PDB file of C-alpha atoms and ligand atoms in Angstrom:
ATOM      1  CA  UNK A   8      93.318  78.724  99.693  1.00 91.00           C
ATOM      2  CA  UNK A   9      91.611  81.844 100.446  1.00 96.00           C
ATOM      3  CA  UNK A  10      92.703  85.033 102.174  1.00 98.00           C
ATOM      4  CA  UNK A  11      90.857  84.866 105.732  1.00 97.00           C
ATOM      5  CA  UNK A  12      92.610  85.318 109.098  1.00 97.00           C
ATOM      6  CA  UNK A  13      95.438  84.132 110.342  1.00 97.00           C
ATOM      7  CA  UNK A  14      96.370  82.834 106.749  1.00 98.00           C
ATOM      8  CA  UNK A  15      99.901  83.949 106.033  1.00 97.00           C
ATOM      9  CA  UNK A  16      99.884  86.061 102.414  1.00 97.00           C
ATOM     10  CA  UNK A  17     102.365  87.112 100.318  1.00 97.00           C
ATOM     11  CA  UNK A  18     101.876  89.513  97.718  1.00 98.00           C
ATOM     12  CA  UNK A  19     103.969  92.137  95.401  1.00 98.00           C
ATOM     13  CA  UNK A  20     102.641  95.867  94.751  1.00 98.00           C
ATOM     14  CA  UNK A  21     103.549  99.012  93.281  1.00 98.00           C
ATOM     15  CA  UNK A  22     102.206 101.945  95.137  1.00 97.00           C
ATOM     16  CA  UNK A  23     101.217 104.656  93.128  1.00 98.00           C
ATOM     17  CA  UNK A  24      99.592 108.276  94.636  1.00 96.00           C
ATOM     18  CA  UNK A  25      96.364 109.076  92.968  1.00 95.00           C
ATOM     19  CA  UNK A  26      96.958 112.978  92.697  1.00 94.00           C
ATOM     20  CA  UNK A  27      99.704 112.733  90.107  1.00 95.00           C
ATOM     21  CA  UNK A  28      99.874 109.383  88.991  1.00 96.00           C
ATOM     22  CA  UNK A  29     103.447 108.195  90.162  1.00 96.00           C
ATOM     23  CA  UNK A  30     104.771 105.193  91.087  1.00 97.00           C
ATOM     24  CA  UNK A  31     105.950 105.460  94.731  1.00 94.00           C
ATOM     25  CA  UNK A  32     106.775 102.368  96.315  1.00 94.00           C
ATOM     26  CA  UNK A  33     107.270  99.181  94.892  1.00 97.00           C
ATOM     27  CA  UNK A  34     107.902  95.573  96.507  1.00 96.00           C
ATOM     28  CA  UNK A  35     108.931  94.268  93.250  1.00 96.00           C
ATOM     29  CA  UNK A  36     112.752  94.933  94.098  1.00 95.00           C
ATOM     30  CA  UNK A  37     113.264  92.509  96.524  1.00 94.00           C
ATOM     31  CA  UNK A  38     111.359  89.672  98.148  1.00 93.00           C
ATOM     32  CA  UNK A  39     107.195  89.558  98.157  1.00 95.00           C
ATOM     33  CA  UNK A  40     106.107  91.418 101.581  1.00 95.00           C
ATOM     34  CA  UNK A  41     104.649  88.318 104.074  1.00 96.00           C
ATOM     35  CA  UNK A  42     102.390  89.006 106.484  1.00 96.00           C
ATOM     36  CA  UNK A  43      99.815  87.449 108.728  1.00 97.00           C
ATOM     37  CA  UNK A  44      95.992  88.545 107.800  1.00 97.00           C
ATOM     38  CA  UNK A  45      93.546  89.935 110.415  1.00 96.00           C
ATOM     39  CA  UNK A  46      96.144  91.250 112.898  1.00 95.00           C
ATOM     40  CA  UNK A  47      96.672  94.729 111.753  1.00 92.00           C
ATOM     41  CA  UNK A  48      99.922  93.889 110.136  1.00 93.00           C
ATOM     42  CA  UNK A  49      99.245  96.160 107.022  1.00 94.00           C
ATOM     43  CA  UNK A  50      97.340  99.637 106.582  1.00 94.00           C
ATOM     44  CA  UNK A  51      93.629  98.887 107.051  1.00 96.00           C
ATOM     45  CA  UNK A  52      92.520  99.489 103.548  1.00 97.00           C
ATOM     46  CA  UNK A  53      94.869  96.810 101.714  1.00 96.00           C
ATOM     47  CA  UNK A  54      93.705  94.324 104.294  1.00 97.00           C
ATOM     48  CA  UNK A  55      89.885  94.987 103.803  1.00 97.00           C
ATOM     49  CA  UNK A  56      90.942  94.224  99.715  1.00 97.00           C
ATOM     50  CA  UNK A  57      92.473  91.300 100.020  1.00 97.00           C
ATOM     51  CA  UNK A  58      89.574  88.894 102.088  1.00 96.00           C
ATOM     52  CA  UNK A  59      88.835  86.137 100.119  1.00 95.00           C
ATOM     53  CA  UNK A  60      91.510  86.723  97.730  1.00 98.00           C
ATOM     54  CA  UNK A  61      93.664  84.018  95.990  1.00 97.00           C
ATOM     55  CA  UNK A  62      97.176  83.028  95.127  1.00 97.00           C
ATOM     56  CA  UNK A  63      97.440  84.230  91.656  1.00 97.00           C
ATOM     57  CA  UNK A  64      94.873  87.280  92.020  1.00 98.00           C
ATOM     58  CA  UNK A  65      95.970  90.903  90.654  1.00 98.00           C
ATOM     59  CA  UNK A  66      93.653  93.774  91.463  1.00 98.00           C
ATOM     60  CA  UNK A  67      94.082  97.191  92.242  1.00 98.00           C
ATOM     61  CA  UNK A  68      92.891  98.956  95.652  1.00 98.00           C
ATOM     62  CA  UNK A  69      91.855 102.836  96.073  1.00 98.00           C
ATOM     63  CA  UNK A  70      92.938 103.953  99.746  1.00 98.00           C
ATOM     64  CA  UNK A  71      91.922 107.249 101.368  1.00 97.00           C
ATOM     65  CA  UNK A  72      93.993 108.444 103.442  1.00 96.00           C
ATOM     66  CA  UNK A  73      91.649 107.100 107.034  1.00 96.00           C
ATOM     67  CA  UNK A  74      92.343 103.571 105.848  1.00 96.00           C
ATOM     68  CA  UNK A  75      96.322 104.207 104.556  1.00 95.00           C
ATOM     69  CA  UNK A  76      98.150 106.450 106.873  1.00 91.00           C
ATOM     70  CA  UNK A  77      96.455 109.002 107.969  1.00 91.00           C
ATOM     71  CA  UNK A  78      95.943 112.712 107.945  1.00 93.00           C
ATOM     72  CA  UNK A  79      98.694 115.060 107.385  1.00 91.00           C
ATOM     73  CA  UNK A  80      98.693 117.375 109.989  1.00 89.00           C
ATOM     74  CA  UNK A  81     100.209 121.214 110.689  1.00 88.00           C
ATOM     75  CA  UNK A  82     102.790 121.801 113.169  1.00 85.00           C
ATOM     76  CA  UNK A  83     104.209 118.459 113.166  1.00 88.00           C
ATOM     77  CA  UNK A  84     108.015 119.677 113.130  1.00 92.00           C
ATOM     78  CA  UNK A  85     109.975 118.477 115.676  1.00 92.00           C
ATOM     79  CA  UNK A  86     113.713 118.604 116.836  1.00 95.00           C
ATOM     80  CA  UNK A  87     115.091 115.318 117.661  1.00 93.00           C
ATOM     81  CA  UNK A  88     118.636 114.844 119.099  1.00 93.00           C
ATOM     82  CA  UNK A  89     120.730 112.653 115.971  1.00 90.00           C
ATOM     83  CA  UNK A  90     121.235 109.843 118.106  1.00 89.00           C
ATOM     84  CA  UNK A  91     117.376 109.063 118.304  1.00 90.00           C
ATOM     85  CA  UNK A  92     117.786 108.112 114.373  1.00 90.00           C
ATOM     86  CA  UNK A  93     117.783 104.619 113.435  1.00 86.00           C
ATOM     87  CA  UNK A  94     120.078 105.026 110.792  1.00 81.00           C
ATOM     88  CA  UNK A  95     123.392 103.866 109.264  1.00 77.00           C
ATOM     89  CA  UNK A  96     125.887 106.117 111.265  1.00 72.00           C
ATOM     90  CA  UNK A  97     127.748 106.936 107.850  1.00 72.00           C
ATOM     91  CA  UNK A  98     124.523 108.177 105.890  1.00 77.00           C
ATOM     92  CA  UNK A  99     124.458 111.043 105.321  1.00 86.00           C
ATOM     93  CA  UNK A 100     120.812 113.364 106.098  1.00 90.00           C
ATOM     94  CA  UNK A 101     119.208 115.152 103.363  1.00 91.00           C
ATOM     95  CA  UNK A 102     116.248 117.208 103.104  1.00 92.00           C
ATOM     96  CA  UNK A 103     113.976 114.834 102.137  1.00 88.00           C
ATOM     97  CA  UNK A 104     115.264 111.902 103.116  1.00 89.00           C
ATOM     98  CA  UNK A 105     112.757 109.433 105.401  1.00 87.00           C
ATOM     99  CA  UNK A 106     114.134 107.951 108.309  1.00 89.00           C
ATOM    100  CA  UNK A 107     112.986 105.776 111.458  1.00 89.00           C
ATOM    101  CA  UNK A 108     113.015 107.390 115.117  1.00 90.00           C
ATOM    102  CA  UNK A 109     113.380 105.672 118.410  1.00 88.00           C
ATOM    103  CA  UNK A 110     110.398 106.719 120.465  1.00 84.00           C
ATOM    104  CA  UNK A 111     109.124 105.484 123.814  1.00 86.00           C
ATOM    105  CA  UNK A 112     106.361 103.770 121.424  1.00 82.00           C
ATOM    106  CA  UNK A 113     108.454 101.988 119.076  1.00 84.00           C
ATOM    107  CA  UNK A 114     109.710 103.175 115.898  1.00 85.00           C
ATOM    108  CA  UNK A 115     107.972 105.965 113.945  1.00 85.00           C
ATOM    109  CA  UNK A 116     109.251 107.003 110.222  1.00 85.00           C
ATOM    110  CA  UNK A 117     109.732 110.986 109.749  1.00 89.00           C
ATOM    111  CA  UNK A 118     111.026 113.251 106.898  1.00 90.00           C
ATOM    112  CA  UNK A 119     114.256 115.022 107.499  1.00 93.00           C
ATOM    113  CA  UNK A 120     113.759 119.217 106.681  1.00 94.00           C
ATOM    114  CA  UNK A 121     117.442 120.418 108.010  1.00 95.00           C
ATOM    115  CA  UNK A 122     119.990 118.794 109.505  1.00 92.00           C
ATOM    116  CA  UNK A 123     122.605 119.825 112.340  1.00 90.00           C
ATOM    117  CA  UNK A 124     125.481 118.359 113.700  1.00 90.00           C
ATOM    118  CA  UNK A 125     123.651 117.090 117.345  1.00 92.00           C
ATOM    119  CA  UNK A 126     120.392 117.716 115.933  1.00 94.00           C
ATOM    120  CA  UNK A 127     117.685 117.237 112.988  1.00 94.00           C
ATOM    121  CA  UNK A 128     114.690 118.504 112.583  1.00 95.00           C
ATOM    122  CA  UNK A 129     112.233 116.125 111.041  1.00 94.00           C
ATOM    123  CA  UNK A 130     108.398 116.242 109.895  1.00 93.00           C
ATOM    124  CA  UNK A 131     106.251 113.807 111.911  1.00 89.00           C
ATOM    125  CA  UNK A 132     103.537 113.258 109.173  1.00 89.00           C
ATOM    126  CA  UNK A 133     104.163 109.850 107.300  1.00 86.00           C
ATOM    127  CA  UNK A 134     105.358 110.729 103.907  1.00 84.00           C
ATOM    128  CA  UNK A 135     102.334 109.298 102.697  1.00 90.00           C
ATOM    129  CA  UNK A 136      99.932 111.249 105.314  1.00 91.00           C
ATOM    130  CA  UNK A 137      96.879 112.858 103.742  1.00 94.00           C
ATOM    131  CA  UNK A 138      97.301 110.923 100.005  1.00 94.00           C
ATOM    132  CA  UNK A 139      94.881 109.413  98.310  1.00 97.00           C
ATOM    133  CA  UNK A 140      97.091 106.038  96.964  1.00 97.00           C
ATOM    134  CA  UNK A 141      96.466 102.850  94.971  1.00 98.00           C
ATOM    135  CA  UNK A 142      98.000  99.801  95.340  1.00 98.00           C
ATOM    136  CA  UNK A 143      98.370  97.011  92.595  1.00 98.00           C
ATOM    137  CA  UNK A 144      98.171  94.263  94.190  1.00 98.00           C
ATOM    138  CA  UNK A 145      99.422  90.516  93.360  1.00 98.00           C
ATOM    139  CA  UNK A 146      98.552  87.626  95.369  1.00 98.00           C
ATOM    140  CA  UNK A 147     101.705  85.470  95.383  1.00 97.00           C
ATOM    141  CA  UNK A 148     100.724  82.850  97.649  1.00 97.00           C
ATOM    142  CA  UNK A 149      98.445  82.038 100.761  1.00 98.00           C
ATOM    143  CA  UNK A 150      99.119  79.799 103.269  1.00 97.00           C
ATOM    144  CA  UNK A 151      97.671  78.568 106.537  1.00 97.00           C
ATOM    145  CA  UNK A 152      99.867  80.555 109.735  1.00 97.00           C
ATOM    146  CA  UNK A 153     101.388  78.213 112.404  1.00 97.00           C
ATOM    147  CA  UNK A 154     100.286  78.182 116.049  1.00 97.00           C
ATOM    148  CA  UNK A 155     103.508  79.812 117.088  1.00 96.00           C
ATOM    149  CA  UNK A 156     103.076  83.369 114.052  1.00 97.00           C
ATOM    150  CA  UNK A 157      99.299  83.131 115.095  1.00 97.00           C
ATOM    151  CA  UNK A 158     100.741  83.670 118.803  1.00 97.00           C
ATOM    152  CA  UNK A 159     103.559  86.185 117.576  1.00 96.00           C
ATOM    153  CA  UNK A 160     100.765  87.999 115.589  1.00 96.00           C
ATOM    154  CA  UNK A 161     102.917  88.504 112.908  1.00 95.00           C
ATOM    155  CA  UNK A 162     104.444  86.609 109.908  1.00 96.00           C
ATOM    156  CA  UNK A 163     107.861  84.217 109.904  1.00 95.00           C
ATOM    157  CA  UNK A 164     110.176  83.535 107.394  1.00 90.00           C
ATOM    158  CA  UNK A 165     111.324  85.304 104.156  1.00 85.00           C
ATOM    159  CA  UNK A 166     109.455  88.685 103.603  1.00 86.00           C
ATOM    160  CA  UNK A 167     108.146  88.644 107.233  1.00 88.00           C
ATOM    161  CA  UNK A 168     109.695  88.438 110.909  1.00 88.00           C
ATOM    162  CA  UNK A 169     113.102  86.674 110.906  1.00 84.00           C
ATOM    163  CA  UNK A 170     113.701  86.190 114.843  1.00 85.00           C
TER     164      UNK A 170
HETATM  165 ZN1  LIG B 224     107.628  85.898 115.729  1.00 64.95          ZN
END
């Protein structure tokens, strides 16, 4: 069946950023990402790629950075008390390093610049703020959502929401 909303999709891809040509990401480690189409459940410019897509499609997808994750902005350094992190209590921070933060709107991913003992000082920009990227896509499979992931808005099962 075709991609269309609220079909549930899962696909592989290997992210790769435009500007140098390296592989970033890839999904091809683990199990194929699920999600539900037409609720906002990926970055707007791998959604808009995929309509009418089928199982078994491969195709790459230029995204600017309005339809991926955004600009990168200045001044976007902020010091955020250590137990805001979402983390593994043992890992330990590097420069570098991306990591989730608790805010009062849900989780929000930052990279770690220095690190103190109560403290950390992390850039807000998504590490892939302001890149031009392409995605190689795969179209594992498509299938029609249920009533109850079409209420949820998101996906269930492996590679999506396990509840
Ligand atoms: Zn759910």
């Amino acid at each position: 069946m075709k991609i269309e909303k609220n079909t549930v999709v899962r696909f592989h891809y290997d992210l790769y950023d435009q500007a140098d040509g390296k592989k970033i990401e890839t999904s091809k480690e683990g199990d194929p990402v699920a999600f539900l189409f037409g609720h906002n459940n990926v970055i707007k410019g791998l959604e808009e790629a995929m309509v009418d897509k089928n199982a078994g499609d491969a195709f790459d997808v230029e995204v600017p950075p309005y339809k991926g994750y955004g600009l990168r902005h200045d001044n976007s350094t902020q010091r955020v008390p250590l137990k805001h992190l979402v983390i593994d209590k043992k890992a330990k921070l590097k420069p570098g390093m991306v990591v989730n933060i608790q805010t009062d709107r849900g989780q929000k991913q930052a990279t770690v610049i220095k690190a103190g003992k109560f403290n950390v000082d992390v850039d807000t920009n998504h590490p892939f703020a302001g890149k031009m990227l392409k995605f190689a896509v795969e179209v594992i499979d498509v299938r029609e959502a249920t009533a109850e992931e079409v209420a949820h808005g998101h996906a269930h099962g492996v590679g999506g929401h396990q509840h």
